[in-house]
Amino acid sequence: MNEIPVPYLRANQTGMVILVILAAIVGQPWIIAVLWLIEAAGLVFGVKGNLFIRTAKPFLQKKIAQAETEARELTRFNNTLAVLFLSISLVFFVLGWPLAGYITAGLLAGVALIAISGYCLGCFLYFQVKQFRRKFTKTKSS
C-alpha cells in the first residue's frame, strides 16, 4: 500500500494532540516520552507500528474504502518531523527546562491540530524541501 488513508492519519494526529495536552495539564513529561515511542514505532515499522492507528483501525473500516489518501513518502516525512520535535522536547526536559519542553511539544500539537482541520503544514514544508533539492541539484549539475 503506497497510499495511507487520511482517517488513519487523523487518528494519529488526534492521539498526538490528546497526549500533549494531557502531559501539559498533569505536568508529566513521561507522557511525551510515551508519545515519542508511539511515533518512533510508526516511523520504524510504518502504519502497522503506530499504536493510534492500530487502535482506531477497527472503528474506521467503513470509512477507509472511500477515504482520501496521502502518499506514504509524505506521511513518513511528517512522522519524521513529529519524532524530531518530540526528541527536542525530551532533550529540554532532560536539561531541566520543562517550559521549553512543553512549548516544543505544544508546537507539534498545534501543527497536528491544524492538520486535523485540513491544512498540512508538514506537506507544505515537504514541497518546499523538494523544490529546494531540485533547484540545488539543477544548479550543481549546470
mmCIF file of C-alpha atoms in Angstrom:
data_model
loop_
_atom_site.group_PDB
_atom_site.id
_atom_site.type_symbol
_atom_site.label_atom_id
_atom_site.label_comp_id
_atom_site.label_asym_id
_atom_site.label_seq_id
_atom_site.Cartn_x
_atom_site.Cartn_y
_atom_site.Cartn_z
ATOM 1 C CA MET A 1 0.000 0.000 0.000
ATOM 2 C CA ASN A 2 1.725 3.185 -1.240
ATOM 3 C CA GLU A 3 -1.066 5.417 -0.026
ATOM 4 C CA ILE A 4 -2.284 5.800 3.539
ATOM 5 C CA PRO A 5 -5.958 6.574 4.202
ATOM 6 C CA VAL A 6 -6.423 10.034 5.713
ATOM 7 C CA PRO A 7 -8.666 8.757 8.561
ATOM 8 C CA TYR A 8 -5.667 6.778 9.843
ATOM 9 C CA LEU A 9 -3.568 9.927 9.775
ATOM 10 C CA ARG A 10 -6.283 11.885 11.588
ATOM 11 C CA ALA A 11 -6.330 9.200 14.287
ATOM 12 C CA ASN A 12 -2.583 9.620 14.754
ATOM 13 C CA GLN A 13 -2.833 13.421 14.824
ATOM 14 C CA THR A 14 -5.691 13.283 17.314
ATOM 15 C CA GLY A 15 -3.680 10.971 19.560
ATOM 16 C CA MET A 16 -0.725 13.357 19.458
ATOM 17 C CA VAL A 17 -2.872 16.351 20.387
ATOM 18 C CA ILE A 18 -4.576 14.497 23.245
ATOM 19 C CA LEU A 19 -1.337 13.191 24.765
ATOM 20 C CA VAL A 20 0.470 16.539 24.556
ATOM 21 C CA ILE A 21 -2.467 18.333 26.178
ATOM 22 C CA LEU A 22 -2.709 15.618 28.836
ATOM 23 C CA ALA A 23 1.034 15.852 29.558
ATOM 24 C CA ALA A 24 0.818 19.623 29.955
ATOM 25 C CA ILE A 25 -2.284 19.517 32.155
ATOM 26 C CA VAL A 26 -0.955 16.892 34.566
ATOM 27 C CA GLY A 27 2.654 18.103 34.312
ATOM 28 C CA GLN A 28 4.073 14.695 33.428
ATOM 29 C CA PRO A 29 6.849 14.739 30.791
ATOM 30 C CA TRP A 30 6.894 10.931 30.685
ATOM 31 C CA ILE A 31 3.681 11.159 28.642
ATOM 32 C CA ILE A 32 5.704 12.987 25.976
ATOM 33 C CA ALA A 33 8.213 10.105 26.128
ATOM 34 C CA VAL A 34 5.373 7.615 25.568
ATOM 35 C CA LEU A 35 4.225 9.699 22.595
ATOM 36 C CA TRP A 36 7.796 9.649 21.259
ATOM 37 C CA LEU A 37 7.788 5.832 21.479
ATOM 38 C CA ILE A 38 4.461 5.620 19.627
ATOM 39 C CA GLU A 39 5.633 7.945 16.852
ATOM 40 C CA ALA A 40 9.094 6.345 16.609
ATOM 41 C CA ALA A 41 7.467 2.915 16.260
ATOM 42 C CA GLY A 42 5.345 4.319 13.440
ATOM 43 C CA LEU A 43 8.446 5.733 11.797
ATOM 44 C CA VAL A 44 10.378 2.470 12.051
ATOM 45 C CA PHE A 45 7.568 -0.016 11.350
ATOM 46 C CA GLY A 46 5.209 2.113 9.276
ATOM 47 C CA VAL A 47 1.474 2.433 9.774
ATOM 48 C CA LYS A 48 1.261 -1.028 11.332
ATOM 49 C CA GLY A 49 3.622 0.083 14.107
ATOM 50 C CA ASN A 50 1.620 3.133 15.147
ATOM 51 C CA LEU A 51 -0.489 2.450 18.238
ATOM 52 C CA PHE A 52 -3.005 5.215 17.491
ATOM 53 C CA ILE A 53 -3.697 3.833 14.027
ATOM 54 C CA ARG A 54 -3.859 0.241 15.251
ATOM 55 C CA THR A 55 -6.341 1.275 17.944
ATOM 56 C CA ALA A 56 -8.534 3.301 15.575
ATOM 57 C CA LYS A 57 -8.408 0.864 12.639
ATOM 58 C CA PRO A 58 -11.379 -1.335 13.674
ATOM 59 C CA PHE A 59 -13.551 1.770 14.080
ATOM 60 C CA LEU A 60 -12.519 3.229 10.716
ATOM 61 C CA GLN A 61 -13.001 0.185 8.449
ATOM 62 C CA LYS A 62 -16.200 1.517 6.864
ATOM 63 C CA LYS A 63 -14.620 4.913 6.105
ATOM 64 C CA ILE A 64 -11.447 3.544 4.518
ATOM 65 C CA ALA A 65 -12.933 2.334 1.215
ATOM 66 C CA GLN A 66 -13.930 5.810 0.042
ATOM 67 C CA ALA A 67 -11.402 7.819 2.055
ATOM 68 C CA GLU A 68 -8.852 10.178 0.579
ATOM 69 C CA THR A 69 -5.270 9.006 0.845
ATOM 70 C CA GLU A 70 -1.855 10.536 1.373
ATOM 71 C CA ALA A 71 1.425 9.371 -0.125
ATOM 72 C CA ARG A 72 3.468 7.123 2.139
ATOM 73 C CA GLU A 73 6.598 9.210 1.477
ATOM 74 C CA LEU A 74 4.831 12.368 2.641
ATOM 75 C CA THR A 75 3.473 10.617 5.717
ATOM 76 C CA ARG A 76 6.962 9.388 6.556
ATOM 77 C CA PHE A 77 8.331 12.935 6.212
ATOM 78 C CA ASN A 78 5.644 14.284 8.557
ATOM 79 C CA ASN A 79 6.251 11.468 11.029
ATOM 80 C CA THR A 80 9.977 12.235 10.976
ATOM 81 C CA LEU A 81 9.200 15.852 11.854
ATOM 82 C CA ALA A 82 6.982 14.691 14.726
ATOM 83 C CA VAL A 83 9.732 12.461 16.126
ATOM 84 C CA LEU A 84 12.234 15.312 15.734
ATOM 85 C CA PHE A 85 10.022 17.762 17.650
ATOM 86 C CA LEU A 86 9.333 15.202 20.365
ATOM 87 C CA SER A 87 13.063 14.428 20.627
ATOM 88 C CA ILE A 88 13.864 18.117 21.060
ATOM 89 C CA SER A 89 11.103 18.369 23.645
ATOM 90 C CA LEU A 90 12.537 15.434 25.597
ATOM 91 C CA VAL A 91 16.041 16.940 25.469
ATOM 92 C CA PHE A 92 14.623 20.104 27.048
ATOM 93 C CA PHE A 93 13.021 18.036 29.808
ATOM 94 C CA VAL A 94 16.302 16.203 30.463
ATOM 95 C CA LEU A 95 18.137 19.541 30.632
ATOM 96 C CA GLY A 96 15.689 20.715 33.281
ATOM 97 C CA TRP A 97 13.839 23.168 31.034
ATOM 98 C CA PRO A 98 10.270 21.882 31.285
ATOM 99 C CA LEU A 99 8.675 25.036 29.872
ATOM 100 C CA ALA A 100 10.749 24.730 26.681
ATOM 101 C CA GLY A 101 9.845 21.028 26.537
ATOM 102 C CA TYR A 102 6.134 21.714 26.783
ATOM 103 C CA ILE A 103 6.341 24.579 24.286
ATOM 104 C CA THR A 104 8.116 22.363 21.745
ATOM 105 C CA ALA A 105 5.597 19.558 22.234
ATOM 106 C CA GLY A 106 2.836 22.178 22.081
ATOM 107 C CA LEU A 107 4.102 23.355 18.702
ATOM 108 C CA LEU A 108 3.781 19.791 17.444
ATOM 109 C CA ALA A 109 0.267 19.531 18.872
ATOM 110 C CA GLY A 110 -0.634 22.840 17.231
ATOM 111 C CA VAL A 111 0.599 21.665 13.844
ATOM 112 C CA ALA A 112 -1.287 18.374 14.297
ATOM 113 C CA LEU A 113 -4.440 20.308 15.186
ATOM 114 C CA ILE A 114 -4.054 22.430 12.055
ATOM 115 C CA ALA A 115 -3.614 19.211 10.032
ATOM 116 C CA ILE A 116 -6.802 17.780 11.542
ATOM 117 C CA SER A 117 -8.520 20.967 10.376
ATOM 118 C CA GLY A 118 -7.384 20.274 6.823
ATOM 119 C CA TYR A 119 -4.167 22.229 6.233
ATOM 120 C CA CYS A 120 -0.997 20.166 6.301
ATOM 121 C CA LEU A 121 1.925 22.375 7.289
ATOM 122 C CA GLY A 122 4.281 19.394 7.002
ATOM 123 C CA CYS A 123 3.068 18.858 3.424
ATOM 124 C CA PHE A 124 3.879 22.476 2.592
ATOM 125 C CA LEU A 125 7.345 22.078 4.129
ATOM 126 C CA TYR A 126 7.836 18.808 2.215
ATOM 127 C CA PHE A 127 7.023 20.593 -1.051
ATOM 128 C CA GLN A 128 9.486 23.385 -0.227
ATOM 129 C CA VAL A 129 12.249 20.883 0.575
ATOM 130 C CA LYS A 130 11.602 19.055 -2.718
ATOM 131 C CA GLN A 131 11.714 22.353 -4.644
ATOM 132 C CA PHE A 132 14.967 23.342 -2.935
ATOM 133 C CA ARG A 133 16.558 19.965 -3.670
ATOM 134 C CA ARG A 134 15.519 20.144 -7.312
ATOM 135 C CA LYS A 135 16.849 23.675 -7.665
ATOM 136 C CA PHE A 136 20.082 22.779 -5.834
ATOM 137 C CA THR A 137 20.596 19.654 -7.973
ATOM 138 C CA LYS A 138 19.905 21.596 -11.169
ATOM 139 C CA THR A 139 22.355 24.365 -10.154
ATOM 140 C CA LYS A 140 25.020 21.859 -9.146
ATOM 141 C CA SER A 141 24.807 19.933 -12.442
ATOM 142 C CA SER A 142 24.962 23.104 -14.593
#
